[in-house]
CSV table of C-alpha atoms in Angstrom, one decimal:
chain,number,residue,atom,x,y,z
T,1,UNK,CA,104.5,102.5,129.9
T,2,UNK,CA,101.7,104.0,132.2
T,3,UNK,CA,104.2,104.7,135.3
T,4,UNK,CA,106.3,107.0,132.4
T,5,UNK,CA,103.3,109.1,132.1
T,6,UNK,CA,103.0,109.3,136.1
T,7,UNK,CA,106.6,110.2,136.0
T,8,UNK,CA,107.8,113.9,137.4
T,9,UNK,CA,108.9,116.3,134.7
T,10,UNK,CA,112.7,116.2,134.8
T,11,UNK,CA,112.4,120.2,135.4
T,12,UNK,CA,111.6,119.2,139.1
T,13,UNK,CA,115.1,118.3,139.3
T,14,UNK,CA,117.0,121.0,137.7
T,15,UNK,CA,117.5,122.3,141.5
T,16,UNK,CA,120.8,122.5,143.3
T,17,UNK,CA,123.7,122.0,141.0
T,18,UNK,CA,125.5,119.7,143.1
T,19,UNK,CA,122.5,117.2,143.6
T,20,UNK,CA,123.4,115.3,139.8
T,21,UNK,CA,125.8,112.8,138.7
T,22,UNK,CA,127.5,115.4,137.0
T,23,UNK,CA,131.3,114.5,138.0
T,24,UNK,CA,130.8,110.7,138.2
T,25,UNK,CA,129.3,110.7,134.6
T,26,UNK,CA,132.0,113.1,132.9
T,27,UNK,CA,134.7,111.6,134.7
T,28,UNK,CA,133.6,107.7,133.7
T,29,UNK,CA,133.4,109.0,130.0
T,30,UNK,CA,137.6,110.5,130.2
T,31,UNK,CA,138.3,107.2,131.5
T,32,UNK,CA,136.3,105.5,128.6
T,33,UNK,CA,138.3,107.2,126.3
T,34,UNK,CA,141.4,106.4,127.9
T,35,UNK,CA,140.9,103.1,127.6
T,36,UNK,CA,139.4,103.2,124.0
T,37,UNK,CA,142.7,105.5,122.9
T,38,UNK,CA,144.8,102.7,124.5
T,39,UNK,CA,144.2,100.1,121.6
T,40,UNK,CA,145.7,102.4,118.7
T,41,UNK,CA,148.3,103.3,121.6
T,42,UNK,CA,149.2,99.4,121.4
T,43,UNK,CA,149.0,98.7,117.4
T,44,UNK,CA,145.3,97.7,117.5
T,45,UNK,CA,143.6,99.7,115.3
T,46,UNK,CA,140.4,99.6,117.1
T,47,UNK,CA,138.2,98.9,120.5
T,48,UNK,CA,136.6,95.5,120.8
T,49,UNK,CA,133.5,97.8,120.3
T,50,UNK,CA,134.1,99.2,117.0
T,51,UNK,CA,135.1,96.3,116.0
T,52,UNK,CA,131.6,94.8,117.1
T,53,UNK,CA,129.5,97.4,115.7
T,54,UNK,CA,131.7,99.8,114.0
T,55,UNK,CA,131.4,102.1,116.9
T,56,UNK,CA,133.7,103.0,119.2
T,57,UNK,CA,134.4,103.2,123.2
T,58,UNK,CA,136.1,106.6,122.6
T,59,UNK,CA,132.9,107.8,120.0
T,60,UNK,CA,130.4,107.5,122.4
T,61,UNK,CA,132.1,108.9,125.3
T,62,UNK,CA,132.2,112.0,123.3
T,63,UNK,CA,129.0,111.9,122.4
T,64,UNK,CA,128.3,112.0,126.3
T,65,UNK,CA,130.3,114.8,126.6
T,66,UNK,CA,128.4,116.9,124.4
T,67,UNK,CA,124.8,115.7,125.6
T,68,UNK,CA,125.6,117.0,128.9
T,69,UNK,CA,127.3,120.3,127.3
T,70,UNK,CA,124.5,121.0,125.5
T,71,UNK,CA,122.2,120.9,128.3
T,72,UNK,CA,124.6,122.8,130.9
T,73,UNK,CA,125.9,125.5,128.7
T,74,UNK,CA,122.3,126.4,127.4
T,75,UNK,CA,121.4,126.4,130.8
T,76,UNK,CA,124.3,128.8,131.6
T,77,UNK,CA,122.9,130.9,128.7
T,78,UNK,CA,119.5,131.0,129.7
T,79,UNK,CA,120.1,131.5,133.3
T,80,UNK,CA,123.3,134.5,132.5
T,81,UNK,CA,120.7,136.4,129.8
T,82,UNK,CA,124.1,138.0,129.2
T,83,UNK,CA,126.8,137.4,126.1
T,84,UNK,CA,129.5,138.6,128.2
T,85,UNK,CA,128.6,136.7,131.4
T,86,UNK,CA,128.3,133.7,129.3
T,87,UNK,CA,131.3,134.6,127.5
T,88,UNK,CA,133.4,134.9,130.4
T,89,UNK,CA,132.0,131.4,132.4
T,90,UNK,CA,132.9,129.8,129.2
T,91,UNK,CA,136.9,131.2,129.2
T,92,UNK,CA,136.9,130.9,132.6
T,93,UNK,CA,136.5,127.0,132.0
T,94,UNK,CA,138.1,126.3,129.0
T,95,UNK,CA,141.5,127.9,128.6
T,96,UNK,CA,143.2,127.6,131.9
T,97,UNK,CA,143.4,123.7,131.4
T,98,UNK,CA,144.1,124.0,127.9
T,99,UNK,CA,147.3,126.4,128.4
T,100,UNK,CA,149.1,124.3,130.7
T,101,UNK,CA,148.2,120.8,128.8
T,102,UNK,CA,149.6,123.0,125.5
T,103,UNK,CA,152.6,124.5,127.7
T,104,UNK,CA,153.6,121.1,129.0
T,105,UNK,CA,153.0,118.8,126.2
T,106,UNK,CA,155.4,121.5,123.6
T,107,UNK,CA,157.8,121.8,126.7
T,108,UNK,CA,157.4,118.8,129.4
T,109,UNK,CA,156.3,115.4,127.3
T,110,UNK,CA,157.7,117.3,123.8
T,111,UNK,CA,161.7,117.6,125.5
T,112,UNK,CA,161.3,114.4,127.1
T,113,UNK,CA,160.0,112.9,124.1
T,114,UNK,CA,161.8,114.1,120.8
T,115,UNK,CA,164.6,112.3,118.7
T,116,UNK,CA,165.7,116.2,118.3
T,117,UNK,CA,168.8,117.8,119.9
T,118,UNK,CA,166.7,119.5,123.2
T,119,UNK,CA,168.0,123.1,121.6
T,120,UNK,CA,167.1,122.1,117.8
T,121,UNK,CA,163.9,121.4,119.2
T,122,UNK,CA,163.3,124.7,121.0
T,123,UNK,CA,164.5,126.8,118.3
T,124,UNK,CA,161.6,124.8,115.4
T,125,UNK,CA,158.7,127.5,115.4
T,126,UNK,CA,156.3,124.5,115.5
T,127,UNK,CA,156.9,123.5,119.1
T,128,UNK,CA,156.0,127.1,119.6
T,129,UNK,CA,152.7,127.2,117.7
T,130,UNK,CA,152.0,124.0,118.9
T,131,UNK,CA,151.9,125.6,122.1
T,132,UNK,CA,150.1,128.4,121.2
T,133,UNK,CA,147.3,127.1,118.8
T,134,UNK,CA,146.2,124.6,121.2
T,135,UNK,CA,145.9,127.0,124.2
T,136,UNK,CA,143.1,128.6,122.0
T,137,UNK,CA,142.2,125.6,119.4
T,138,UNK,CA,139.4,128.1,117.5
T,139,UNK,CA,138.9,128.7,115.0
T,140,UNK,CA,142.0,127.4,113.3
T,141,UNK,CA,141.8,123.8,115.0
T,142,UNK,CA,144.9,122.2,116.6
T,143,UNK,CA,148.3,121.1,115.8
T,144,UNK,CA,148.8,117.3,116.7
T,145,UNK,CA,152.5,117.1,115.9
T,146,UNK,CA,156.2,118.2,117.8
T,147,UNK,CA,159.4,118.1,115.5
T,148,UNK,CA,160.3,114.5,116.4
T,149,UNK,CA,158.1,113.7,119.2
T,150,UNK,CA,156.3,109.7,119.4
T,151,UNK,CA,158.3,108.6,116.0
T,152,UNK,CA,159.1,105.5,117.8
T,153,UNK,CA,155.1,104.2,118.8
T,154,UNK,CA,152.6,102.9,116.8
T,155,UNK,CA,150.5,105.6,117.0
T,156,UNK,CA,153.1,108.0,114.8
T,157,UNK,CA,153.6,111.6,115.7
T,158,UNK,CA,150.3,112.3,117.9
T,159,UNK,CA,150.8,114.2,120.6
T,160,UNK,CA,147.4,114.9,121.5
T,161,UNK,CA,144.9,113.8,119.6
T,162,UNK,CA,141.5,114.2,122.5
T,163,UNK,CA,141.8,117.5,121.3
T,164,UNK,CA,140.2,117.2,118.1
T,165,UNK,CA,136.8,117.9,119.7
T,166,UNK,CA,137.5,121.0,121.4
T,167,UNK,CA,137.3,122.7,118.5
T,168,UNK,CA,134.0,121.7,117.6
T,169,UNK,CA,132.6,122.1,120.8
T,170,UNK,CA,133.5,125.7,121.2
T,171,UNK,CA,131.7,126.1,117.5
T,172,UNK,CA,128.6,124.9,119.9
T,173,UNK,CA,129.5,128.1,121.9
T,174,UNK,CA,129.4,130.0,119.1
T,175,UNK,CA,126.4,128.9,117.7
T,176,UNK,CA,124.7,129.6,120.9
T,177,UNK,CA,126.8,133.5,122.0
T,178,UNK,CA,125.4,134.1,118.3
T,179,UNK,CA,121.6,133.4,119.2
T,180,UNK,CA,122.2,135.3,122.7
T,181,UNK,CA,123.3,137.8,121.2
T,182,UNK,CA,119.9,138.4,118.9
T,183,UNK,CA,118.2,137.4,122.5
T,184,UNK,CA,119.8,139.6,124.7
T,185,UNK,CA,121.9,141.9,123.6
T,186,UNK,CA,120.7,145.4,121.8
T,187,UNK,CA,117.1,145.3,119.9
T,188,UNK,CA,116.3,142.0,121.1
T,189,UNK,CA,115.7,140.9,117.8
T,190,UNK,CA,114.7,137.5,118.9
T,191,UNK,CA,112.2,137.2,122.5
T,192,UNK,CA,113.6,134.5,124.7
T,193,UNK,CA,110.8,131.8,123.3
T,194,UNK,CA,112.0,132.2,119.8
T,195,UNK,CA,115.3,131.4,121.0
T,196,UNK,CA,114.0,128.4,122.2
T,197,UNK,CA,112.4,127.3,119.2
T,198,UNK,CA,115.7,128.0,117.7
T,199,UNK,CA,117.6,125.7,119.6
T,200,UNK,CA,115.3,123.3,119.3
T,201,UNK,CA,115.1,123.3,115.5
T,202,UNK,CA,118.9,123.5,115.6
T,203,UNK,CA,118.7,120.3,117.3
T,204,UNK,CA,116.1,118.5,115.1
T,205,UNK,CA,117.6,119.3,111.8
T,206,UNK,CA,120.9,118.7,112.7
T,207,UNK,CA,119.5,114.8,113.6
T,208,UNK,CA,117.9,114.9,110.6
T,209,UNK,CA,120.8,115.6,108.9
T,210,UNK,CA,122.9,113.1,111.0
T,211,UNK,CA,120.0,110.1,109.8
T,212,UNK,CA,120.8,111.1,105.9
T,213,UNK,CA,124.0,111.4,105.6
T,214,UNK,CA,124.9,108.1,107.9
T,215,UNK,CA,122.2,106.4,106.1
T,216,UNK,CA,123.2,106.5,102.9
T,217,UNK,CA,126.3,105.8,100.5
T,218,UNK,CA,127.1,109.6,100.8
T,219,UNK,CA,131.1,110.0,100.2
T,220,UNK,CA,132.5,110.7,103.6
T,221,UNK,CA,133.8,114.0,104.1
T,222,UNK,CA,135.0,114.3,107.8
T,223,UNK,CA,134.2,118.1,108.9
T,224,UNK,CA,130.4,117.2,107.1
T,225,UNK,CA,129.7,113.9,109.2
T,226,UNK,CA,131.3,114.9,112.3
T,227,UNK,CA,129.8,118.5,112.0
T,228,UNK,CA,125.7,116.4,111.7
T,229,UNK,CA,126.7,114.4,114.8
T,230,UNK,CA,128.1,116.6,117.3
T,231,UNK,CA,125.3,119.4,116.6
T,232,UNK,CA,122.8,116.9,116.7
T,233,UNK,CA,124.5,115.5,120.5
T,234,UNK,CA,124.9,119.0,121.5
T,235,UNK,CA,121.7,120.7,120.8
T,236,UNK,CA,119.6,117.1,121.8
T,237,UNK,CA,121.1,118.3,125.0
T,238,UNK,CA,119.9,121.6,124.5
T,239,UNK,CA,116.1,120.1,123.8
T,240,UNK,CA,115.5,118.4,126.5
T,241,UNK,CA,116.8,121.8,128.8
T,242,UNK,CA,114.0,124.1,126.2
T,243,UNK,CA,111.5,120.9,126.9
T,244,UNK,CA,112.4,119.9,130.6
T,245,UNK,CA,108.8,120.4,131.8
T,246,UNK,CA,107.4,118.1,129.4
T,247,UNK,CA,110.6,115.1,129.4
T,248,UNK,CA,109.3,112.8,132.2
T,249,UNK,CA,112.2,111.0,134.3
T,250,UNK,CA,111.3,107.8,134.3
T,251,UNK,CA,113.1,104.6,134.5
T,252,UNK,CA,111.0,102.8,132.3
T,253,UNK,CA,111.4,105.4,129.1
T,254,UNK,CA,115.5,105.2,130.0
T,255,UNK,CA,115.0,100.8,129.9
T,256,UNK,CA,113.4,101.5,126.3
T,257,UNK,CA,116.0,104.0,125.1
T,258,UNK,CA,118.8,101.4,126.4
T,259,UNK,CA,117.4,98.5,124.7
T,260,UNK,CA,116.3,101.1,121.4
T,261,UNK,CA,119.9,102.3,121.6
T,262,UNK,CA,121.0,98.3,121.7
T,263,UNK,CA,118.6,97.0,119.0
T,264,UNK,CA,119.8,100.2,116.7
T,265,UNK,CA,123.1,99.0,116.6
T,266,UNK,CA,122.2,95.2,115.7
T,267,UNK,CA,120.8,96.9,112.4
T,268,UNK,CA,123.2,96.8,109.4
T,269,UNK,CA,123.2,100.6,109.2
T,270,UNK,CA,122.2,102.3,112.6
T,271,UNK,CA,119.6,104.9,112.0
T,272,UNK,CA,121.2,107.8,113.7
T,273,UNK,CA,118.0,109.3,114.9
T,274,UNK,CA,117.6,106.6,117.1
T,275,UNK,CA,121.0,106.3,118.4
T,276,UNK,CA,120.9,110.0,118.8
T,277,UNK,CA,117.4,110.6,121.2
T,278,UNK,CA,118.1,107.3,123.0
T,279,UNK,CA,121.8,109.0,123.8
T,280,UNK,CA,120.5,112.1,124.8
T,281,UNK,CA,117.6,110.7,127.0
T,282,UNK,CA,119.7,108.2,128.8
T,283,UNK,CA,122.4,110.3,129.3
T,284,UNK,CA,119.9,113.3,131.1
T,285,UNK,CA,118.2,110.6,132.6
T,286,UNK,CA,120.8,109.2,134.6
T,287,UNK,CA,122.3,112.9,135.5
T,288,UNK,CA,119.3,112.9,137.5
T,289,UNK,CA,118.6,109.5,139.0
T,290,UNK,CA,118.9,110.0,142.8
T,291,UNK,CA,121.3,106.7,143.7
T,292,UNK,CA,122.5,107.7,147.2
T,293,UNK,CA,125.8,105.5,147.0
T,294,UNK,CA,126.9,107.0,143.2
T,295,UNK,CA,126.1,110.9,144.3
T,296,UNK,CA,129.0,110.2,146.9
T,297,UNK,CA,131.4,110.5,144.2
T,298,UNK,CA,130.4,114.2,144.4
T,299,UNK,CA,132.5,114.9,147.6
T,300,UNK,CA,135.8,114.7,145.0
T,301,UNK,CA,135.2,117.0,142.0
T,302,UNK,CA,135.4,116.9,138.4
T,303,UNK,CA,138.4,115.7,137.5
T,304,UNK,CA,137.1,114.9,134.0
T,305,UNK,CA,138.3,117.8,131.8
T,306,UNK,CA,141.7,117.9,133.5
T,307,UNK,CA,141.8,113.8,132.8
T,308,UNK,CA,140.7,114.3,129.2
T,309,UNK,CA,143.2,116.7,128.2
T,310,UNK,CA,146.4,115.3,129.7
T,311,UNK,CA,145.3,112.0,129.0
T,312,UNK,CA,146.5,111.0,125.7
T,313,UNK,CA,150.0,112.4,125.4
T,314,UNK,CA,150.3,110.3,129.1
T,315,UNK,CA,149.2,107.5,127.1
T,316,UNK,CA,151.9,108.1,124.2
T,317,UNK,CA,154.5,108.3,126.9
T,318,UNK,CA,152.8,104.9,128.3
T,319,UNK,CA,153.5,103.5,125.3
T,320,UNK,CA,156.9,104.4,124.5
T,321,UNK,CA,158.5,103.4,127.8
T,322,UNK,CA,156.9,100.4,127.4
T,323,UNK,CA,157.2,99.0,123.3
T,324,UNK,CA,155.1,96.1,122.8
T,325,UNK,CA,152.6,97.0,125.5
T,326,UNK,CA,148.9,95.7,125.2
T,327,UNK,CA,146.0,97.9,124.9
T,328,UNK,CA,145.6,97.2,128.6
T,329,UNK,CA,148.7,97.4,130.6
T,330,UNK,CA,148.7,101.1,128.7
T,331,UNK,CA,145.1,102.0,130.1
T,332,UNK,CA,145.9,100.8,133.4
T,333,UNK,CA,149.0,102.3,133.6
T,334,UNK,CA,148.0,105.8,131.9
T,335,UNK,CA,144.7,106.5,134.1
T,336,UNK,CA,146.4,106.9,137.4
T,337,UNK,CA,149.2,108.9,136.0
T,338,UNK,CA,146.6,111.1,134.4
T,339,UNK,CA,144.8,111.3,137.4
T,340,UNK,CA,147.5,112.2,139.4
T,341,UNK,CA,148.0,115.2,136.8
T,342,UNK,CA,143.7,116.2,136.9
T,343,UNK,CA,143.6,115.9,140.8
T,344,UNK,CA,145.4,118.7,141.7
T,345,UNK,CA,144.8,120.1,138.3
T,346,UNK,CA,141.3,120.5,139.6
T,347,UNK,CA,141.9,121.5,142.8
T,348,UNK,CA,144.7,124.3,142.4
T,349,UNK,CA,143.4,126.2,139.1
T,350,UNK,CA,140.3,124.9,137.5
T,351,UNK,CA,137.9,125.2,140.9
T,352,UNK,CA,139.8,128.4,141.7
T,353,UNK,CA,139.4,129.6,138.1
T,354,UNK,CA,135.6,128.4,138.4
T,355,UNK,CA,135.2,130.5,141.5
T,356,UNK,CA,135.8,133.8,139.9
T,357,UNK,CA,133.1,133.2,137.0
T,358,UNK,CA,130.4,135.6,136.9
T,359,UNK,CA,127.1,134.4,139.1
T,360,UNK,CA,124.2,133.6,137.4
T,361,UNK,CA,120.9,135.4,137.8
């Protein structure tokens, strides 16, 4: 379209980090999942989406998630040129959320929950590693069970099962402290525009991957798919940050990636690449779209990491208390229990724990 090409570079808006959609985005995408969670919380096995297009709700939230992850934590790394700067923003995010959601799930939902005699159950080592593998989920992954906790739901014996991606995201971490580290640590074995170029071929091949191996009758093998498509989300994320002064912001290209990302999914077997670059574009595109009455939400906070993690053993509890309960009544009753959980969860430890990072150069 010839306004696209008249479009500013999105790198003009990579200015204050408040003036985004940031919080409203992240927070509508814990909510998603919430309510895509809620149908195996019922009985159902899957959302109306995934049942549409083999998709679900819940799947592209996460994808979401790691778009904008992709592009912030690169950014961080960029912007920090230091492996322990980056190192410590990262902790300072991740862990304080994830040690109380593992603390109270083993000894809040886990006591409450459990067909076990309350000192049985303290005295099974796997309430205790429950509690400490999933305060620190890498590299061994997380525990999803307590000794008789949610034996009585249709969703058997999860206690948390949003976690599954944490580990995989802080592998995205990895992959990037590891390049930092040949960038700007030591020797300097790699300049800071090979690192780029790094990234970026991280990002292509990984799609390229994702394409093949969703394309064709390859037998699945989770850690393989799931490995393609949350590289390829993360590092897309990552492009468009290395390319920002060449990626226009323009309405019309984020109309064409809707109805691409629309028209990919009417084909029997979505190509992946398509999905993938529509997904990253829109998602970037709209972190940036100045909408006066949606940057309001920005006056709250980011309640979406706090909502993600407490979320789904909420929903379990939901769906106990309440046998036979539709995939509804347990969304609408979960969210503002979880939110009354992520409010103050932002307010009293993650901002303060956000405050201390290291600044940025």
């Amino acid at each position: 379209h010839p306004e696209a090409s008249m479009a500013e570079p999105l790198s003009r808006r990579l200015g204050d980090r408040r003036d985004n959609n940031y919080n409203l985005m992240r927070f509508l995408a814990a909510a998603t999942v919430i309510f895509s969670h809620a149908y195996p919380m019922s009985g159902v096995k899957s959302d109306p989406l995934e049942r549409l297009v083999g998709v679900s709700f819940g799947y592209i939230a996460v994808d979401v998630f790691f778009v904008i992850s992709g592009f912030l934590v690169t950014s961080s790394l960029l912007s920090r040129r230091s492996l322990p700067s980056f190192a410590a923003a990262r902790a300072f995010r991740l862990f304080p959320v994830l040690l109380v959601g593992a603390i109270g799930c083993a000894f809040g939902v886990g006591l409450l929950q459990t067909d076990l005699p309350r000192a049985a159950y303290l005295l099974r080592p796997d309430t205790w590693l429950f509690a400490i593998q999933n305060s620190m989920p890498w590299p061994w992954g997380v525990r999803y069970t307590l000794p008789g906790v949610f034996h009585h739901v249709p969703l058997y014996g999860a206690v948390n099962g949003s976690l599954w991606s944490l580990p995989w995201e802080m592998s995205m971490y990895i992959i990037l402290a590891g390049f930092g580290a040949l960038a700007y640590t030591g020797r300097r074995v790699l300049g800071e525009r090979w690192l780029k170029r790094a990234l970026v071929a991280i990002g292509i091949l990984a799609t390229l991957g994702f394409t093949i191996y969703e394309g064709f009758d390859f037998p699945y093998e989770f850690h393989l798919s799931q490995g393609f498509r949350l590289t390829s989300l993360f590092f897309g994320g990552a492009t468009v940050l290395v390319l920002a002064d060449r990626v226009p912001h323009s309405k019309w290209l984020a109309l064409i990636a809707a109805g691409a990302l629309v028209a990919d999914f009417l084909l029997p077997r979505p190509l992946m690449a398509v999905y993938a670059a529509a997904l990253v574009y829109l998602v970037l595109w709209f972190a940036y779209a100045r909408i006066p009455a949606i940057r309001i939400y920005n006056r709250a906070g980011d309640y979406s990491y706090g909502t993600y993690v407490y979320a789904f053993p909420i929903g379990q509890c939901v769906a106990a208390a309440f046998p036979g309960a539709n995939a509804t009544v347990i969304a609408l009753i979960a969210l503002p229990i979880t939110l009354a959980f992520a409010i103050p969860s932002w307010h009293l430890l993650e901002k303060p724990m956000l405050d201390r990072k290291p600044a940025a150069r």
